[in-house]
PDB file of C-alpha atoms in Angstrom:
ATOM      1  CA  UNK A 351      -0.008   0.007  -0.003  1.00  0.00           C
ATOM      2  CA  UNK A 352       1.345   3.374  -0.959  1.00  0.00           C
ATOM      3  CA  UNK A 353       1.682   5.895   1.815  1.00  0.00           C
ATOM      4  CA  UNK A 354      -0.293   8.522  -0.113  1.00  0.00           C
ATOM      5  CA  UNK A 355      -2.645   7.389  -2.816  1.00  0.00           C
ATOM      6  CA  UNK A 356      -4.351   9.353  -5.516  1.00  0.00           C
ATOM      7  CA  UNK A 357      -6.265   8.401  -8.598  1.00  0.00           C
ATOM      8  CA  UNK A 358      -3.965   9.273 -11.490  1.00  0.00           C
ATOM      9  CA  UNK A 359      -6.852  10.322 -13.689  1.00  0.00           C
ATOM     10  CA  UNK A 360      -7.191  12.067 -15.957  1.00  0.00           C
ATOM     11  CA  UNK A 361     -10.202  13.696 -14.432  1.00  0.00           C
ATOM     12  CA  UNK A 362     -12.085  15.659 -17.035  1.00  0.00           C
ATOM     13  CA  UNK A 363     -14.703  18.262 -16.076  1.00  0.00           C
ATOM     14  CA  UNK A 364     -16.439  20.982 -18.106  1.00  0.00           C
ATOM     15  CA  UNK A 365     -15.688  24.597 -17.483  1.00  0.00           C
ATOM     16  CA  UNK A 366     -17.728  25.938 -14.562  1.00  0.00           C
ATOM     17  CA  UNK A 367     -18.224  22.566 -12.925  1.00  0.00           C
ATOM     18  CA  UNK A 368     -16.892  21.389  -9.566  1.00  0.00           C
ATOM     19  CA  UNK A 369     -13.770  19.237  -9.728  1.00  0.00           C
ATOM     20  CA  UNK A 370     -13.328  16.802  -6.823  1.00  0.00           C
ATOM     21  CA  UNK A 371      -9.876  15.400  -6.148  1.00  0.00           C
ATOM     22  CA  UNK A 372      -9.345  12.694  -3.547  1.00  0.00           C
ATOM     23  CA  UNK A 373      -6.403  11.377  -1.544  1.00  0.00           C
ATOM     24  CA  UNK A 374      -5.957   8.714   1.064  1.00  0.00           C
ATOM     25  CA  UNK A 375      -2.983   8.190   3.348  1.00  0.00           C
ATOM     26  CA  UNK A 376      -1.767   5.258   5.410  1.00  0.00           C
ATOM     27  CA  UNK A 377      -0.098   6.823   8.475  1.00  0.00           C
ATOM     28  CA  UNK A 378      -2.909   7.434  10.941  1.00  0.00           C
ATOM     29  CA  UNK A 379      -0.687   9.769  12.935  1.00  0.00           C
ATOM     30  CA  UNK A 380      -0.120  12.176  10.072  1.00  0.00           C
ATOM     31  CA  UNK A 381      -0.506  15.778  11.138  1.00  0.00           C
ATOM     32  CA  UNK A 382      -0.258  18.105   8.153  1.00  0.00           C
ATOM     33  CA  UNK A 383      -1.809  17.885   4.724  1.00  0.00           C
ATOM     34  CA  UNK A 384      -1.164  19.879   1.609  1.00  0.00           C
ATOM     35  CA  UNK A 385      -2.437  20.243  -1.901  1.00  0.00           C
ATOM     36  CA  UNK A 386      -0.057  21.388  -4.594  1.00  0.00           C
ATOM     37  CA  UNK A 387      -0.725  22.177  -8.221  1.00  0.00           C
ATOM     38  CA  UNK A 388       1.910  21.310 -10.838  1.00  0.00           C
ATOM     39  CA  UNK A 389       1.716  22.472 -14.395  1.00  0.00           C
ATOM     40  CA  UNK A 390       3.558  20.407 -16.976  1.00  0.00           C
ATOM     41  CA  UNK A 391       7.261  21.049 -16.855  1.00  0.00           C
ATOM     42  CA  UNK A 392       6.970  23.266 -13.790  1.00  0.00           C
ATOM     43  CA  UNK A 393       7.558  22.768 -10.085  1.00  0.00           C
ATOM     44  CA  UNK A 394       4.709  22.414  -7.614  1.00  0.00           C
ATOM     45  CA  UNK A 395       2.971  25.427  -6.137  1.00  0.00           C
ATOM     46  CA  UNK A 396       1.021  25.352  -2.886  1.00  0.00           C
ATOM     47  CA  UNK A 397      -2.723  25.682  -3.075  1.00  0.00           C
ATOM     48  CA  UNK A 398      -3.945  24.748   0.409  1.00  0.00           C
ATOM     49  CA  UNK A 399      -2.801  23.357   3.693  1.00  0.00           C
ATOM     50  CA  UNK A 400      -5.073  21.788   6.257  1.00  0.00           C
ATOM     51  CA  UNK A 401      -4.319  20.466   9.715  1.00  0.00           C
ATOM     52  CA  UNK A 402      -7.625  19.707  11.440  1.00  0.00           C
ATOM     53  CA  UNK A 403     -10.740  17.795  10.555  1.00  0.00           C
ATOM     54  CA  UNK A 404     -13.351  19.583   8.542  1.00  0.00           C
ATOM     55  CA  UNK A 405     -13.368  21.975   5.652  1.00  0.00           C
ATOM     56  CA  UNK A 406     -11.068  24.872   4.823  1.00  0.00           C
ATOM     57  CA  UNK A 407     -12.036  27.280   2.101  1.00  0.00           C
ATOM     58  CA  UNK A 408      -9.859  29.650   0.104  1.00  0.00           C
ATOM     59  CA  UNK A 409     -11.514  31.297  -2.839  1.00  0.00           C
ATOM     60  CA  UNK A 410     -12.632  28.632  -5.295  1.00  0.00           C
ATOM     61  CA  UNK A 411     -10.771  25.930  -3.413  1.00  0.00           C
ATOM     62  CA  UNK A 412     -11.982  23.873  -0.491  1.00  0.00           C
ATOM     63  CA  UNK A 413      -9.884  21.276   1.290  1.00  0.00           C
ATOM     64  CA  UNK A 414     -11.592  18.641   3.337  1.00  0.00           C
ATOM     65  CA  UNK A 415      -9.912  16.446   5.931  1.00  0.00           C
ATOM     66  CA  UNK A 416     -11.250  13.368   7.672  1.00  0.00           C
ATOM     67  CA  UNK A 417      -8.589  11.876   9.896  1.00  0.00           C
ATOM     68  CA  UNK A 418     -10.775   8.996  11.013  1.00  0.00           C
ATOM     69  CA  UNK A 419     -11.113   7.856   7.399  1.00  0.00           C
ATOM     70  CA  UNK A 420      -7.559   8.971   6.536  1.00  0.00           C
ATOM     71  CA  UNK A 421      -8.932  10.918   3.665  1.00  0.00           C
ATOM     72  CA  UNK A 422      -8.297  14.417   2.322  1.00  0.00           C
ATOM     73  CA  UNK A 423      -9.916  15.992  -0.678  1.00  0.00           C
ATOM     74  CA  UNK A 424      -9.778  19.147  -2.756  1.00  0.00           C
ATOM     75  CA  UNK A 425     -12.805  20.725  -4.353  1.00  0.00           C
ATOM     76  CA  UNK A 426     -12.404  23.284  -7.100  1.00  0.00           C
ATOM     77  CA  UNK A 427     -15.534  25.300  -7.759  1.00  0.00           C
ATOM     78  CA  UNK A 428     -16.228  27.034 -11.066  1.00  0.00           C
ATOM     79  CA  UNK A 429     -13.391  25.136 -12.721  1.00  0.00           C
ATOM     80  CA  UNK A 430     -11.468  27.041 -15.372  1.00  0.00           C
ATOM     81  CA  UNK A 431      -9.324  25.771 -18.207  1.00  0.00           C
ATOM     82  CA  UNK A 432      -6.350  27.330 -16.395  1.00  0.00           C
ATOM     83  CA  UNK A 433      -6.965  24.840 -13.564  1.00  0.00           C
ATOM     84  CA  UNK A 434      -5.870  22.052 -15.861  1.00  0.00           C
ATOM     85  CA  UNK A 435      -2.811  20.616 -14.184  1.00  0.00           C
ATOM     86  CA  UNK A 436      -1.647  17.764 -11.976  1.00  0.00           C
ATOM     87  CA  UNK A 437      -2.706  18.077  -8.369  1.00  0.00           C
ATOM     88  CA  UNK A 438      -0.428  16.560  -5.772  1.00  0.00           C
ATOM     89  CA  UNK A 439      -1.569  15.572  -2.315  1.00  0.00           C
ATOM     90  CA  UNK A 440       1.180  15.729   0.305  1.00  0.00           C
ATOM     91  CA  UNK A 441       1.223  14.449   3.851  1.00  0.00           C
ATOM     92  CA  UNK A 442       3.632  15.110   6.718  1.00  0.00           C
ATOM     93  CA  UNK A 443       4.026  11.925   8.653  1.00  0.00           C
ATOM     94  CA  UNK A 444       3.945  11.838  12.400  1.00  0.00           C
ATOM     95  CA  UNK A 445       7.217  11.982  14.265  1.00  0.00           C
ATOM     96  CA  UNK A 446       9.219  13.607  11.548  1.00  0.00           C
ATOM     97  CA  UNK A 447       9.586  16.360   9.056  1.00  0.00           C
ATOM     98  CA  UNK A 448       9.281  14.304   5.914  1.00  0.00           C
ATOM     99  CA  UNK A 449       6.594  15.086   3.409  1.00  0.00           C
ATOM    100  CA  UNK A 450       5.261  12.267   1.313  1.00  0.00           C
ATOM    101  CA  UNK A 451       3.731  13.130  -2.055  1.00  0.00           C
ATOM    102  CA  UNK A 452       1.101  11.243  -3.894  1.00  0.00           C
ATOM    103  CA  UNK A 453       1.605  10.502  -7.580  1.00  0.00           C
ATOM    104  CA  UNK A 454      -0.882  13.208  -8.478  1.00  0.00           C
ATOM    105  CA  UNK A 455      -4.203  13.463 -10.295  1.00  0.00           C
ATOM    106  CA  UNK A 456      -4.302  15.018 -13.740  1.00  0.00           C
ATOM    107  CA  UNK A 457      -7.203  17.396 -14.164  1.00  0.00           C
ATOM    108  CA  UNK A 458      -8.518  18.612 -17.522  1.00  0.00           C
ATOM    109  CA  UNK A 459     -11.054  21.415 -17.590  1.00  0.00           C
ATOM    110  CA  UNK A 460     -12.741  21.569 -20.957  1.00  0.00           C
ATOM    111  CA  UNK A 461     -13.723  24.965 -22.296  1.00  0.00           C
TER     112      UNK A 461
ATOM    113  CA  UNK B1219       7.084  36.332   0.028  1.00  0.00           C
ATOM    114  CA  UNK B1220       8.643  32.873   0.387  1.00  0.00           C
ATOM    115  CA  UNK B1221      10.367  32.826  -2.984  1.00  0.00           C
ATOM    116  CA  UNK B1222      12.831  30.082  -3.844  1.00  0.00           C
ATOM    117  CA  UNK B1223      15.079  30.233  -6.863  1.00  0.00           C
ATOM    118  CA  UNK B1224      17.146  27.568  -8.595  1.00  0.00           C
ATOM    119  CA  UNK B1225      20.013  27.851 -10.979  1.00  0.00           C
ATOM    120  CA  UNK B1226      20.472  26.708 -13.638  1.00  0.00           C
ATOM    121  CA  UNK B1227      16.973  26.038 -14.920  1.00  0.00           C
ATOM    122  CA  UNK B1228      18.263  23.629 -17.529  1.00  0.00           C
ATOM    123  CA  UNK B1229      21.575  21.918 -18.050  1.00  0.00           C
ATOM    124  CA  UNK B1230      22.899  19.494 -20.630  1.00  0.00           C
ATOM    125  CA  UNK B1231      26.148  17.733 -19.865  1.00  0.00           C
ATOM    126  CA  UNK B1232      28.272  14.834 -21.037  1.00  0.00           C
ATOM    127  CA  UNK B1233      28.342  11.573 -19.166  1.00  0.00           C
ATOM    128  CA  UNK B1234      30.991  11.568 -16.482  1.00  0.00           C
ATOM    129  CA  UNK B1235      30.936  15.256 -15.703  1.00  0.00           C
ATOM    130  CA  UNK B1236      29.695  16.855 -12.530  1.00  0.00           C
ATOM    131  CA  UNK B1237      26.846  19.316 -12.314  1.00  0.00           C
ATOM    132  CA  UNK B1238      26.075  21.762  -9.511  1.00  0.00           C
ATOM    133  CA  UNK B1239      22.580  23.082  -8.855  1.00  0.00           C
ATOM    134  CA  UNK B1240      21.971  25.974  -6.550  1.00  0.00           C
ATOM    135  CA  UNK B1241      18.856  26.582  -4.500  1.00  0.00           C
ATOM    136  CA  UNK B1242      18.310  29.959  -2.819  1.00  0.00           C
ATOM    137  CA  UNK B1243      15.622  31.308  -0.563  1.00  0.00           C
ATOM    138  CA  UNK B1244      15.334  34.874  -1.669  1.00  0.00           C
ATOM    139  CA  UNK B1245      13.273  36.602   0.932  1.00  0.00           C
ATOM    140  CA  UNK B1246      13.463  34.348   3.989  1.00  0.00           C
ATOM    141  CA  UNK B1247      15.914  32.283   5.920  1.00  0.00           C
ATOM    142  CA  UNK B1248      15.306  28.605   5.339  1.00  0.00           C
ATOM    143  CA  UNK B1249      16.037  26.395   8.316  1.00  0.00           C
ATOM    144  CA  UNK B1250      15.570  23.311   6.203  1.00  0.00           C
ATOM    145  CA  UNK B1251      15.900  22.644   2.494  1.00  0.00           C
ATOM    146  CA  UNK B1252      14.797  19.582   0.600  1.00  0.00           C
ATOM    147  CA  UNK B1253      15.940  18.106  -2.663  1.00  0.00           C
ATOM    148  CA  UNK B1254      13.541  16.139  -4.833  1.00  0.00           C
ATOM    149  CA  UNK B1255      13.828  14.330  -8.120  1.00  0.00           C
ATOM    150  CA  UNK B1256      10.941  13.781 -10.494  1.00  0.00           C
ATOM    151  CA  UNK B1257      11.000  11.503 -13.484  1.00  0.00           C
ATOM    152  CA  UNK B1258       8.475  12.027 -16.293  1.00  0.00           C
ATOM    153  CA  UNK B1259       4.860  11.322 -15.229  1.00  0.00           C
ATOM    154  CA  UNK B1260       5.997  10.265 -11.753  1.00  0.00           C
ATOM    155  CA  UNK B1261       5.666  11.897  -8.385  1.00  0.00           C
ATOM    156  CA  UNK B1262       8.227  13.836  -6.481  1.00  0.00           C
ATOM    157  CA  UNK B1263      10.771  11.616  -4.757  1.00  0.00           C
ATOM    158  CA  UNK B1264      12.605  13.065  -1.790  1.00  0.00           C
ATOM    159  CA  UNK B1265      16.326  12.672  -2.135  1.00  0.00           C
ATOM    160  CA  UNK B1266      17.629  14.388   0.948  1.00  0.00           C
ATOM    161  CA  UNK B1267      16.918  16.873   3.684  1.00  0.00           C
ATOM    162  CA  UNK B1268      19.498  19.451   4.578  1.00  0.00           C
ATOM    163  CA  UNK B1269      19.798  21.754   7.521  1.00  0.00           C
ATOM    164  CA  UNK B1270      22.150  24.710   7.601  1.00  0.00           C
ATOM    165  CA  UNK B1271      25.514  23.812   8.993  1.00  0.00           C
ATOM    166  CA  UNK B1272      24.944  20.110   9.289  1.00  0.00           C
ATOM    167  CA  UNK B1273      25.206  17.050   7.077  1.00  0.00           C
ATOM    168  CA  UNK B1274      22.305  16.222   4.859  1.00  0.00           C
ATOM    169  CA  UNK B1275      20.025  13.306   5.627  1.00  0.00           C
ATOM    170  CA  UNK B1276      19.659  11.092   2.595  1.00  0.00           C
ATOM    171  CA  UNK B1277      16.713   8.915   1.782  1.00  0.00           C
ATOM    172  CA  UNK B1278      17.179   5.214   1.378  1.00  0.00           C
ATOM    173  CA  UNK B1279      18.597   4.362  -1.984  1.00  0.00           C
ATOM    174  CA  UNK B1280      20.119   7.762  -2.673  1.00  0.00           C
ATOM    175  CA  UNK B1281      23.893   7.649  -2.902  1.00  0.00           C
ATOM    176  CA  UNK B1282      25.338  10.401  -0.762  1.00  0.00           C
ATOM    177  CA  UNK B1283      28.714  10.214  -2.516  1.00  0.00           C
ATOM    178  CA  UNK B1284      27.033  10.777  -5.871  1.00  0.00           C
ATOM    179  CA  UNK B1285      24.606  13.514  -4.825  1.00  0.00           C
ATOM    180  CA  UNK B1286      26.604  15.914  -2.716  1.00  0.00           C
ATOM    181  CA  UNK B1287      24.577  18.436  -0.774  1.00  0.00           C
ATOM    182  CA  UNK B1288      25.965  21.468   0.916  1.00  0.00           C
ATOM    183  CA  UNK B1289      23.806  23.800   3.004  1.00  0.00           C
ATOM    184  CA  UNK B1290      26.354  26.504   3.686  1.00  0.00           C
ATOM    185  CA  UNK B1291      23.971  29.234   4.800  1.00  0.00           C
ATOM    186  CA  UNK B1292      20.340  29.817   5.704  1.00  0.00           C
ATOM    187  CA  UNK B1293      19.634  30.956   2.170  1.00  0.00           C
ATOM    188  CA  UNK B1294      21.680  28.618  -0.002  1.00  0.00           C
ATOM    189  CA  UNK B1295      21.855  24.893  -0.589  1.00  0.00           C
ATOM    190  CA  UNK B1296      23.661  23.171  -3.439  1.00  0.00           C
ATOM    191  CA  UNK B1297      23.281  19.759  -4.999  1.00  0.00           C
ATOM    192  CA  UNK B1298      26.170  18.407  -6.977  1.00  0.00           C
ATOM    193  CA  UNK B1299      25.570  15.416  -9.185  1.00  0.00           C
ATOM    194  CA  UNK B1300      29.009  13.843  -9.490  1.00  0.00           C
ATOM    195  CA  UNK B1301      29.989  11.740 -12.495  1.00  0.00           C
ATOM    196  CA  UNK B1302      26.581  12.122 -14.007  1.00  0.00           C
ATOM    197  CA  UNK B1303      25.178   9.355 -16.204  1.00  0.00           C
ATOM    198  CA  UNK B1304      22.169   9.288 -18.545  1.00  0.00           C
ATOM    199  CA  UNK B1305      20.053   7.650 -15.901  1.00  0.00           C
ATOM    200  CA  UNK B1306      20.526  10.745 -13.731  1.00  0.00           C
ATOM    201  CA  UNK B1307      18.637  12.778 -16.300  1.00  0.00           C
ATOM    202  CA  UNK B1308      15.635  14.123 -14.421  1.00  0.00           C
ATOM    203  CA  UNK B1309      13.886  17.182 -13.057  1.00  0.00           C
ATOM    204  CA  UNK B1310      15.518  18.249  -9.800  1.00  0.00           C
ATOM    205  CA  UNK B1311      13.493  20.463  -7.505  1.00  0.00           C
ATOM    206  CA  UNK B1312      14.461  22.022  -4.244  1.00  0.00           C
ATOM    207  CA  UNK B1313      12.157  23.335  -1.578  1.00  0.00           C
ATOM    208  CA  UNK B1314      12.661  25.362   1.552  1.00  0.00           C
ATOM    209  CA  UNK B1315      10.766  25.775   4.747  1.00  0.00           C
ATOM    210  CA  UNK B1316      10.711  28.618   7.189  1.00  0.00           C
ATOM    211  CA  UNK B1317      11.068  26.536  10.306  1.00  0.00           C
ATOM    212  CA  UNK B1318      11.545  23.132  11.739  1.00  0.00           C
ATOM    213  CA  UNK B1319       8.014  22.286  12.780  1.00  0.00           C
ATOM    214  CA  UNK B1320       6.212  19.366  11.154  1.00  0.00           C
ATOM    215  CA  UNK B1321       3.455  21.663   9.976  1.00  0.00           C
ATOM    216  CA  UNK B1322       5.767  23.981   8.050  1.00  0.00           C
ATOM    217  CA  UNK B1323       4.866  24.547   4.463  1.00  0.00           C
ATOM    218  CA  UNK B1324       7.474  23.899   1.828  1.00  0.00           C
ATOM    219  CA  UNK B1325       8.070  26.430  -0.905  1.00  0.00           C
ATOM    220  CA  UNK B1326       9.414  25.024  -4.101  1.00  0.00           C
ATOM    221  CA  UNK B1327      11.977  26.353  -6.487  1.00  0.00           C
ATOM    222  CA  UNK B1328      11.249  26.323 -10.231  1.00  0.00           C
ATOM    223  CA  UNK B1329      13.305  23.182 -10.780  1.00  0.00           C
ATOM    224  CA  UNK B1330      16.346  22.261 -12.823  1.00  0.00           C
ATOM    225  CA  UNK B1331      16.030  19.969 -15.794  1.00  0.00           C
ATOM    226  CA  UNK B1332      19.167  17.856 -16.199  1.00  0.00           C
ATOM    227  CA  UNK B1333      19.925  15.964 -19.382  1.00  0.00           C
ATOM    228  CA  UNK B1334      23.040  13.797 -19.388  1.00  0.00           C
ATOM    229  CA  UNK B1335      24.163  12.674 -22.820  1.00  0.00           C
TER     230      UNK B1335
END
């Protein structure tokens, strides 16, 4: 079992729709969770961080964390073609400073 | 704020040569810097973690004598790929964090694309 698992996609949504990206992790003691966006050929850029159960909203983005289910998700409202990228879920494991990245989900937003 | 730069952005070298990549935090002091490698269509793989003034901590399977890391100051870390071979061709990305807490966000540099011929 991978430490951080994501569906590789591609996930295709029409412009204006809600894109839902999911991630599960194996270390129950994980403390910090991040979503990064990576455009092709570029390095990752931070979208959201979340540390406690529940929802965290920032503009069109909402991160959801459920530690009991070891599940974190990212919702993108009013998806735009410019949102087309690979979205990486990252988890800081307990007891250390190491961040584990998922393989990423490719998102395509069709105009 | 929290800008990280890398240099060079792209390098092509002959097999057997060494390549140095610089990672700088431009507007903050980075307690910890990380070096990642990413092969096409794969996720980021952590190579090593470096703290200013101390030896880097390498991940399992990463040869410390081949990938030399120097974190000489709070704003600069370097990765030297020694005796590079074609299989070392990859996208190398550094990141830096403001502090040492587990919750600290990492800020990524733009990456260096290495091609070894």
